[in-house]
Amino acid sequence: MFTTPLRPLARSVTYTRGLHLALPMTAVALWLFIDKQSPWVPLLLAVPIGLIPGMRLAEAIQAQLFLTPHERGATDATIAVAPAADWADRWRTVLWLEIRLVLSTALFGIGVPSILLCSDLVRAALGAGPTGDTLLHLDGPRWWFALAAPLPILVLLALLVGLGELVTACARWLLGPSASTRLHALEERTERLLENNRIARELHDSIGHSLTAMVLQAGAARTTGEPEFTGTALAAIEDTGRTALEDLERVLAVLREPSTPVIQRPTLTAASRLFDSARSAGATVDADITGPIDRVSGPISREGYRILQEALTNALRHAGRVAVQVRVHADAQWLELEVSNPVPAAESAADRAGHGSGLRGIRERAELLGGDARMGPEDGQWRTWVRLPTHSLG
């Protein structure tokens, strides 16, 4: 068992990080072979090289391979394998290249003399004479020189571990996901959670209700023993089961469908397609959209589209081919969505409020975004009202 100070020396990543630090010196050595009078030129050349978008991708692949090999293929990797998306990413790549060159120079500037010093001590312990690369001129042979010989190597190993940790920290800072990348990842995760919750609610509402009805119908048919009633119950079970299978296929189709990136999903600027869809189903939609809808932030606008979709779906499901009033208004602080439709005579407020997943989904989306929602009958109309904060509006 290795003690704690020596444990890093037993890790393979320590030496892959050392190799990563050594690689830039090949370019520096090549330049010094061309011109020894200007060793600073590689630092200058790193600027235009780092501004190339693909350079960030190449550096990230190399850094992940040598510095954090345990994170390869992980979705939460601290080093983002992607080209530069903007100028901020490009300048971060430039700074990374400069730091990498400096740390590489430090490793060689201390490492090479350490190796030469160890060699001098060993030669002096054996009584060998100095060479042209000798740093210390020692009289020998002296046996205690052999005891001091490992010390420069220990310094080199400590330097290797320390610089390896430092270059890895710099890579995570400069080659890690940008703020926009982290925001998109958060949006993707939020959207997946919302979609999973919606699917779970739909399965519970439709499949659970259907299975309950089928069990009750089968139990009634078994206890009565009347052929006519049994035939009627079996027909109802068949219809209910067919409907449940259709709902199940619809939900599974959503799960099998490849995920669309969040940034490509519809926003409120495409709300007209929802109105057209409702009109094609027989409803009369009167829409009033005011305010800078196109300036609503992406996450709010996408969720607003979903909420509007749920509200229109509920109106069609419960009221059918009726007149639907839609109002969308945005200002510097709030986005307001309102959908109103006549309440069917055969349906009570408790009926709509107590069944279905649409209303719960609207409330959950609004609460998740820091807004609020109110749904209920008002003057013979079923009114769905949602308010969401729009902090990103200028």
Short mmCIF file of N, CA and C in Angstrom, two decimals, residues 167-309:
data_model
loop_
_atom_site.label_atom_id
_atom_site.label_comp_id
_atom_site.label_asym_id
_atom_site.label_seq_id
_atom_site.Cartn_x
_atom_site.Cartn_y
_atom_site.Cartn_z
N VAL A 167 -2.01 22.20 -14.76
CA VAL A 167 -2.42 22.26 -16.15
C VAL A 167 -3.83 21.68 -16.33
N THR A 168 -4.18 20.68 -15.49
CA THR A 168 -5.53 20.12 -15.56
C THR A 168 -6.56 21.13 -15.09
N ALA A 169 -6.25 21.85 -14.01
CA ALA A 169 -7.16 22.88 -13.53
C ALA A 169 -7.34 23.99 -14.57
N CYS A 170 -6.25 24.37 -15.23
CA CYS A 170 -6.34 25.39 -16.28
C CYS A 170 -7.17 24.90 -17.46
N ALA A 171 -7.01 23.62 -17.81
CA ALA A 171 -7.79 23.07 -18.92
C ALA A 171 -9.27 23.07 -18.60
N ARG A 172 -9.64 22.72 -17.36
CA ARG A 172 -11.05 22.72 -16.98
C ARG A 172 -11.61 24.14 -16.98
N TRP A 173 -10.78 25.10 -16.64
CA TRP A 173 -11.22 26.49 -16.59
C TRP A 173 -11.36 27.08 -17.99
N LEU A 174 -10.36 26.85 -18.84
CA LEU A 174 -10.31 27.51 -20.14
C LEU A 174 -10.92 26.67 -21.27
N LEU A 175 -10.91 25.35 -21.14
CA LEU A 175 -11.48 24.48 -22.17
C LEU A 175 -12.80 23.85 -21.73
N GLY A 176 -13.27 24.24 -20.57
CA GLY A 176 -14.54 23.72 -20.08
C GLY A 176 -15.72 24.32 -20.83
N PRO A 177 -16.92 23.83 -20.56
CA PRO A 177 -18.11 24.35 -21.24
C PRO A 177 -18.29 25.84 -20.98
N SER A 178 -18.64 26.58 -22.01
CA SER A 178 -18.90 28.01 -21.87
C SER A 178 -20.24 28.22 -21.18
N ALA A 179 -20.53 29.47 -20.84
CA ALA A 179 -21.80 29.78 -20.16
C ALA A 179 -22.99 29.41 -21.04
N SER A 180 -22.89 29.68 -22.35
CA SER A 180 -24.00 29.35 -23.24
C SER A 180 -24.18 27.84 -23.35
N THR A 181 -23.06 27.09 -23.36
CA THR A 181 -23.15 25.64 -23.43
C THR A 181 -23.81 25.07 -22.17
N ARG A 182 -23.42 25.61 -21.00
CA ARG A 182 -24.04 25.15 -19.76
C ARG A 182 -25.52 25.49 -19.72
N LEU A 183 -25.88 26.66 -20.25
CA LEU A 183 -27.30 27.04 -20.28
C LEU A 183 -28.10 26.09 -21.17
N HIS A 184 -27.54 25.75 -22.35
CA HIS A 184 -28.23 24.83 -23.24
C HIS A 184 -28.37 23.45 -22.60
N ALA A 185 -27.33 23.00 -21.89
CA ALA A 185 -27.41 21.70 -21.22
C ALA A 185 -28.49 21.72 -20.14
N LEU A 186 -28.58 22.85 -19.40
CA LEU A 186 -29.61 22.96 -18.38
C LEU A 186 -31.00 22.96 -19.00
N GLU A 187 -31.15 23.64 -20.13
CA GLU A 187 -32.43 23.66 -20.82
C GLU A 187 -32.81 22.26 -21.30
N GLU A 188 -31.83 21.54 -21.83
CA GLU A 188 -32.08 20.17 -22.29
C GLU A 188 -32.55 19.29 -21.14
N ARG A 189 -31.87 19.41 -19.99
CA ARG A 189 -32.23 18.59 -18.85
C ARG A 189 -33.63 18.95 -18.34
N THR A 190 -33.92 20.25 -18.26
CA THR A 190 -35.23 20.69 -17.82
C THR A 190 -36.32 20.19 -18.75
N GLU A 191 -36.06 20.29 -20.07
CA GLU A 191 -37.05 19.85 -21.05
C GLU A 191 -37.30 18.35 -20.95
N ARG A 192 -36.22 17.58 -20.73
CA ARG A 192 -36.39 16.13 -20.58
C ARG A 192 -37.22 15.79 -19.35
N LEU A 193 -36.96 16.49 -18.24
CA LEU A 193 -37.73 16.23 -17.02
C LEU A 193 -39.20 16.57 -17.23
N LEU A 194 -39.46 17.71 -17.87
CA LEU A 194 -40.84 18.09 -18.13
C LEU A 194 -41.54 17.09 -19.04
N GLU A 195 -40.81 16.63 -20.07
CA GLU A 195 -41.40 15.68 -21.01
C GLU A 195 -41.66 14.34 -20.33
N ASN A 196 -40.72 13.90 -19.48
CA ASN A 196 -40.93 12.64 -18.77
C ASN A 196 -42.12 12.72 -17.81
N ASN A 197 -42.24 13.87 -17.13
CA ASN A 197 -43.39 14.06 -16.24
C ASN A 197 -44.70 14.06 -17.03
N ARG A 198 -44.68 14.71 -18.19
CA ARG A 198 -45.90 14.76 -19.01
C ARG A 198 -46.30 13.36 -19.47
N ILE A 199 -45.30 12.58 -19.92
CA ILE A 199 -45.59 11.22 -20.38
C ILE A 199 -46.11 10.36 -19.23
N ALA A 200 -45.50 10.51 -18.04
CA ALA A 200 -45.96 9.74 -16.89
C ALA A 200 -47.40 10.09 -16.54
N ARG A 201 -47.74 11.38 -16.60
CA ARG A 201 -49.11 11.80 -16.30
C ARG A 201 -50.09 11.24 -17.32
N GLU A 202 -49.70 11.29 -18.60
CA GLU A 202 -50.60 10.78 -19.64
C GLU A 202 -50.81 9.28 -19.50
N LEU A 203 -49.74 8.55 -19.18
CA LEU A 203 -49.90 7.11 -18.99
C LEU A 203 -50.82 6.83 -17.80
N HIS A 204 -50.64 7.59 -16.73
CA HIS A 204 -51.48 7.38 -15.55
C HIS A 204 -52.94 7.72 -15.86
N ASP A 205 -53.16 8.84 -16.57
CA ASP A 205 -54.53 9.29 -16.83
C ASP A 205 -55.25 8.39 -17.82
N SER A 206 -54.59 8.09 -18.94
CA SER A 206 -55.28 7.35 -20.00
C SER A 206 -55.22 5.84 -19.78
N ILE A 207 -54.00 5.30 -19.65
CA ILE A 207 -53.86 3.84 -19.49
C ILE A 207 -54.43 3.39 -18.16
N GLY A 208 -54.13 4.14 -17.08
CA GLY A 208 -54.64 3.75 -15.77
C GLY A 208 -56.16 3.76 -15.72
N HIS A 209 -56.75 4.80 -16.29
CA HIS A 209 -58.22 4.88 -16.33
C HIS A 209 -58.82 3.73 -17.15
N SER A 210 -58.20 3.44 -18.29
CA SER A 210 -58.71 2.38 -19.15
C SER A 210 -58.63 1.02 -18.47
N LEU A 211 -57.50 0.76 -17.83
CA LEU A 211 -57.33 -0.54 -17.17
C LEU A 211 -58.32 -0.68 -16.01
N THR A 212 -58.54 0.41 -15.28
CA THR A 212 -59.51 0.36 -14.18
C THR A 212 -60.91 0.04 -14.71
N ALA A 213 -61.29 0.71 -15.80
CA ALA A 213 -62.60 0.45 -16.40
C ALA A 213 -62.72 -0.99 -16.88
N MET A 214 -61.67 -1.51 -17.47
CA MET A 214 -61.71 -2.88 -17.98
C MET A 214 -61.86 -3.88 -16.83
N VAL A 215 -61.15 -3.64 -15.73
CA VAL A 215 -61.25 -4.55 -14.58
C VAL A 215 -62.66 -4.54 -14.00
N LEU A 216 -63.25 -3.35 -13.89
CA LEU A 216 -64.60 -3.25 -13.36
C LEU A 216 -65.61 -3.93 -14.27
N GLN A 217 -65.45 -3.73 -15.60
CA GLN A 217 -66.37 -4.35 -16.55
C GLN A 217 -66.24 -5.87 -16.53
N ALA A 218 -65.02 -6.35 -16.46
CA ALA A 218 -64.81 -7.81 -16.43
C ALA A 218 -65.39 -8.41 -15.15
N GLY A 219 -65.21 -7.71 -14.01
CA GLY A 219 -65.76 -8.21 -12.75
C GLY A 219 -67.28 -8.24 -12.77
N ALA A 220 -67.90 -7.21 -13.35
CA ALA A 220 -69.35 -7.18 -13.42
C ALA A 220 -69.87 -8.30 -14.31
N ALA A 221 -69.20 -8.55 -15.44
CA ALA A 221 -69.62 -9.62 -16.35
C ALA A 221 -69.50 -10.98 -15.69
N ARG A 222 -68.47 -11.17 -14.89
CA ARG A 222 -68.27 -12.46 -14.23
C ARG A 222 -69.32 -12.72 -13.16
N THR A 223 -69.72 -11.69 -12.43
CA THR A 223 -70.66 -11.89 -11.32
C THR A 223 -72.11 -12.01 -11.78
N THR A 224 -72.49 -11.34 -12.87
CA THR A 224 -73.89 -11.39 -13.31
C THR A 224 -74.24 -12.72 -13.95
N GLY A 225 -73.40 -13.22 -14.81
CA GLY A 225 -73.66 -14.48 -15.48
C GLY A 225 -74.71 -14.40 -16.56
N GLU A 226 -75.15 -13.20 -16.95
CA GLU A 226 -76.15 -13.05 -18.00
C GLU A 226 -75.44 -12.92 -19.35
N PRO A 227 -75.78 -13.75 -20.33
CA PRO A 227 -75.10 -13.73 -21.62
C PRO A 227 -75.17 -12.37 -22.31
N GLU A 228 -76.35 -11.73 -22.28
CA GLU A 228 -76.48 -10.45 -22.97
C GLU A 228 -75.59 -9.38 -22.31
N PHE A 229 -75.59 -9.34 -20.99
CA PHE A 229 -74.76 -8.37 -20.28
C PHE A 229 -73.27 -8.66 -20.49
N THR A 230 -72.95 -9.97 -20.48
CA THR A 230 -71.55 -10.35 -20.69
C THR A 230 -71.06 -9.92 -22.07
N GLY A 231 -71.91 -10.11 -23.09
CA GLY A 231 -71.52 -9.67 -24.44
C GLY A 231 -71.31 -8.18 -24.50
N THR A 232 -72.21 -7.42 -23.86
CA THR A 232 -72.05 -5.97 -23.84
C THR A 232 -70.77 -5.56 -23.12
N ALA A 233 -70.48 -6.22 -21.98
CA ALA A 233 -69.27 -5.91 -21.21
C ALA A 233 -68.02 -6.24 -22.00
N LEU A 234 -68.04 -7.39 -22.71
CA LEU A 234 -66.86 -7.76 -23.50
C LEU A 234 -66.64 -6.78 -24.65
N ALA A 235 -67.70 -6.28 -25.26
CA ALA A 235 -67.55 -5.28 -26.32
C ALA A 235 -66.96 -3.99 -25.77
N ALA A 236 -67.45 -3.59 -24.56
CA ALA A 236 -66.90 -2.39 -23.93
C ALA A 236 -65.43 -2.58 -23.57
N ILE A 237 -65.09 -3.78 -23.08
CA ILE A 237 -63.69 -4.07 -22.74
C ILE A 237 -62.82 -4.00 -23.99
N GLU A 238 -63.35 -4.52 -25.10
CA GLU A 238 -62.61 -4.49 -26.36
C GLU A 238 -62.36 -3.04 -26.81
N ASP A 239 -63.39 -2.22 -26.76
CA ASP A 239 -63.24 -0.82 -27.16
C ASP A 239 -62.26 -0.08 -26.24
N THR A 240 -62.41 -0.31 -24.94
CA THR A 240 -61.53 0.36 -23.99
C THR A 240 -60.08 -0.08 -24.19
N GLY A 241 -59.89 -1.39 -24.40
CA GLY A 241 -58.53 -1.89 -24.62
C GLY A 241 -57.92 -1.35 -25.89
N ARG A 242 -58.73 -1.23 -26.95
CA ARG A 242 -58.22 -0.68 -28.21
C ARG A 242 -57.79 0.78 -28.03
N THR A 243 -58.61 1.53 -27.30
CA THR A 243 -58.27 2.93 -27.03
C THR A 243 -56.98 3.04 -26.21
N ALA A 244 -56.86 2.15 -25.22
CA ALA A 244 -55.65 2.16 -24.38
C ALA A 244 -54.42 1.82 -25.19
N LEU A 245 -54.54 0.87 -26.12
CA LEU A 245 -53.40 0.52 -26.97
C LEU A 245 -53.01 1.69 -27.88
N GLU A 246 -54.00 2.41 -28.38
CA GLU A 246 -53.69 3.58 -29.21
C GLU A 246 -52.96 4.65 -28.42
N ASP A 247 -53.42 4.88 -27.17
CA ASP A 247 -52.73 5.85 -26.32
C ASP A 247 -51.30 5.40 -26.02
N LEU A 248 -51.15 4.09 -25.76
CA LEU A 248 -49.82 3.57 -25.46
C LEU A 248 -48.89 3.71 -26.65
N GLU A 249 -49.39 3.41 -27.85
CA GLU A 249 -48.57 3.55 -29.06
C GLU A 249 -48.17 5.01 -29.29
N ARG A 250 -49.09 5.91 -29.00
CA ARG A 250 -48.79 7.33 -29.18
C ARG A 250 -47.68 7.77 -28.23
N VAL A 251 -47.75 7.33 -26.97
CA VAL A 251 -46.72 7.70 -26.00
C VAL A 251 -45.38 7.06 -26.36
N LEU A 252 -45.40 5.78 -26.76
CA LEU A 252 -44.16 5.10 -27.13
C LEU A 252 -43.54 5.73 -28.37
N ALA A 253 -44.37 6.24 -29.27
CA ALA A 253 -43.84 6.91 -30.46
C ALA A 253 -43.07 8.15 -30.06
N VAL A 254 -43.53 8.86 -29.02
CA VAL A 254 -42.81 10.02 -28.53
C VAL A 254 -41.46 9.60 -27.96
N LEU A 255 -41.45 8.48 -27.23
CA LEU A 255 -40.20 8.01 -26.63
C LEU A 255 -39.21 7.52 -27.69
N ARG A 256 -39.74 6.91 -28.76
CA ARG A 256 -38.84 6.41 -29.81
C ARG A 256 -38.34 7.51 -30.71
N GLU A 257 -39.03 8.63 -30.76
CA GLU A 257 -38.66 9.71 -31.67
C GLU A 257 -37.36 10.35 -31.21
N PRO A 258 -36.39 10.55 -32.12
CA PRO A 258 -35.14 11.18 -31.72
C PRO A 258 -35.40 12.55 -31.12
N SER A 259 -34.64 12.83 -30.07
CA SER A 259 -34.81 14.10 -29.37
C SER A 259 -34.38 15.27 -30.24
N THR A 260 -35.24 16.28 -30.31
CA THR A 260 -34.90 17.50 -31.05
C THR A 260 -34.15 18.44 -30.12
N PRO A 261 -33.03 19.02 -30.54
CA PRO A 261 -32.33 19.96 -29.66
C PRO A 261 -33.25 21.06 -29.20
N VAL A 262 -33.04 21.52 -27.96
CA VAL A 262 -33.90 22.54 -27.38
C VAL A 262 -33.95 23.79 -28.23
N ILE A 263 -32.78 24.21 -28.76
CA ILE A 263 -32.72 25.47 -29.50
C ILE A 263 -33.47 25.40 -30.81
N GLN A 264 -33.88 24.19 -31.26
CA GLN A 264 -34.63 24.04 -32.50
C GLN A 264 -36.12 23.85 -32.25
N ARG A 265 -36.54 23.84 -30.99
CA ARG A 265 -37.94 23.63 -30.69
C ARG A 265 -38.71 24.93 -30.83
N PRO A 266 -40.01 24.86 -31.14
CA PRO A 266 -40.78 26.07 -31.46
C PRO A 266 -40.89 27.02 -30.28
N THR A 267 -40.93 28.31 -30.59
CA THR A 267 -41.14 29.36 -29.60
C THR A 267 -42.46 30.07 -29.91
N LEU A 268 -42.76 31.09 -29.14
CA LEU A 268 -44.01 31.82 -29.33
C LEU A 268 -44.08 32.52 -30.68
N THR A 269 -42.94 32.75 -31.32
CA THR A 269 -42.98 33.36 -32.65
C THR A 269 -43.64 32.43 -33.67
N ALA A 270 -43.74 31.14 -33.33
CA ALA A 270 -44.40 30.17 -34.21
C ALA A 270 -45.78 29.78 -33.70
N ALA A 271 -46.37 30.64 -32.86
CA ALA A 271 -47.69 30.32 -32.28
C ALA A 271 -48.78 30.19 -33.33
N SER A 272 -48.57 30.80 -34.49
CA SER A 272 -49.61 30.73 -35.53
C SER A 272 -49.89 29.29 -35.96
N ARG A 273 -48.88 28.42 -35.88
CA ARG A 273 -49.12 27.03 -36.27
C ARG A 273 -50.08 26.35 -35.29
N LEU A 274 -50.05 26.76 -34.00
CA LEU A 274 -51.00 26.22 -33.04
C LEU A 274 -52.42 26.68 -33.37
N PHE A 275 -52.54 27.97 -33.76
CA PHE A 275 -53.86 28.48 -34.10
C PHE A 275 -54.41 27.79 -35.35
N ASP A 276 -53.54 27.59 -36.34
CA ASP A 276 -53.97 26.92 -37.57
C ASP A 276 -54.41 25.49 -37.28
N SER A 277 -53.67 24.82 -36.38
CA SER A 277 -54.02 23.44 -36.04
C SER A 277 -55.38 23.38 -35.35
N ALA A 278 -55.63 24.33 -34.43
CA ALA A 278 -56.92 24.35 -33.74
C ALA A 278 -58.06 24.68 -34.71
N ARG A 279 -57.80 25.58 -35.65
CA ARG A 279 -58.83 25.92 -36.63
C ARG A 279 -59.15 24.73 -37.53
N SER A 280 -58.12 23.96 -37.88
CA SER A 280 -58.35 22.79 -38.73
C SER A 280 -59.15 21.72 -38.01
N ALA A 281 -59.12 21.77 -36.66
CA ALA A 281 -59.92 20.82 -35.88
C ALA A 281 -61.35 21.30 -35.69
N GLY A 282 -61.68 22.50 -36.22
CA GLY A 282 -63.05 22.98 -36.17
C GLY A 282 -63.30 24.13 -35.23
N ALA A 283 -62.29 24.52 -34.44
CA ALA A 283 -62.47 25.62 -33.50
C ALA A 283 -62.29 26.95 -34.22
N THR A 284 -62.87 27.99 -33.65
CA THR A 284 -62.67 29.35 -34.16
C THR A 284 -61.73 30.06 -33.19
N VAL A 285 -60.56 30.42 -33.66
CA VAL A 285 -59.53 30.99 -32.80
C VAL A 285 -59.38 32.47 -33.11
N ASP A 286 -59.57 33.30 -32.10
CA ASP A 286 -59.36 34.75 -32.20
C ASP A 286 -58.12 35.08 -31.37
N ALA A 287 -57.00 35.34 -32.02
CA ALA A 287 -55.72 35.55 -31.33
C ALA A 287 -55.33 37.01 -31.32
N ASP A 288 -54.85 37.49 -30.18
CA ASP A 288 -54.37 38.86 -30.02
C ASP A 288 -52.99 38.79 -29.38
N ILE A 289 -51.95 39.07 -30.18
CA ILE A 289 -50.57 39.01 -29.70
C ILE A 289 -49.99 40.41 -29.70
N THR A 290 -49.53 40.87 -28.55
CA THR A 290 -48.97 42.21 -28.42
C THR A 290 -47.64 42.15 -27.67
N GLY A 291 -46.84 43.18 -27.89
CA GLY A 291 -45.55 43.26 -27.21
C GLY A 291 -44.44 42.59 -28.00
N PRO A 292 -43.19 42.75 -27.55
CA PRO A 292 -42.03 42.20 -28.26
C PRO A 292 -41.86 40.70 -28.03
N ILE A 293 -42.73 39.91 -28.63
CA ILE A 293 -42.69 38.45 -28.43
C ILE A 293 -41.35 37.88 -28.89
N ASP A 294 -40.79 38.46 -29.97
CA ASP A 294 -39.55 37.92 -30.51
C ASP A 294 -38.35 38.19 -29.60
N ARG A 295 -38.52 39.03 -28.59
CA ARG A 295 -37.43 39.33 -27.68
C ARG A 295 -37.53 38.59 -26.36
N VAL A 296 -38.54 37.76 -26.21
CA VAL A 296 -38.64 36.92 -25.02
C VAL A 296 -37.52 35.89 -25.05
N SER A 297 -36.89 35.66 -23.92
CA SER A 297 -35.76 34.72 -23.88
C SER A 297 -36.17 33.33 -24.32
N GLY A 298 -35.22 32.59 -24.87
CA GLY A 298 -35.49 31.27 -25.43
C GLY A 298 -36.23 30.32 -24.50
N PRO A 299 -35.73 30.08 -23.27
CA PRO A 299 -36.42 29.12 -22.39
C PRO A 299 -37.85 29.54 -22.07
N ILE A 300 -38.09 30.84 -21.81
CA ILE A 300 -39.43 31.31 -21.49
C ILE A 300 -40.34 31.16 -22.70
N SER A 301 -39.83 31.53 -23.89
CA SER A 301 -40.65 31.47 -25.10
C SER A 301 -41.01 30.04 -25.45
N ARG A 302 -40.07 29.11 -25.28
CA ARG A 302 -40.35 27.71 -25.59
C ARG A 302 -41.39 27.14 -24.63
N GLU A 303 -41.25 27.46 -23.34
CA GLU A 303 -42.23 26.97 -22.37
C GLU A 303 -43.58 27.64 -22.58
N GLY A 304 -43.57 28.93 -22.97
CA GLY A 304 -44.82 29.61 -23.28
C GLY A 304 -45.55 28.94 -24.42
N TYR A 305 -44.81 28.50 -25.43
CA TYR A 305 -45.41 27.78 -26.57
C TYR A 305 -46.06 26.49 -26.08
N ARG A 306 -45.35 25.76 -25.19
CA ARG A 306 -45.89 24.50 -24.67
C ARG A 306 -47.17 24.75 -23.86
N ILE A 307 -47.15 25.80 -23.04
CA ILE A 307 -48.32 26.11 -22.23
C ILE A 307 -49.50 26.47 -23.12
N LEU A 308 -49.26 27.28 -24.15
CA LEU A 308 -50.32 27.64 -25.08
C LEU A 308 -50.86 26.40 -25.79
N GLN A 309 -49.97 25.48 -26.12
CA GLN A 309 -50.38 24.23 -26.77
C GLN A 309 -51.27 23.41 -25.85
#
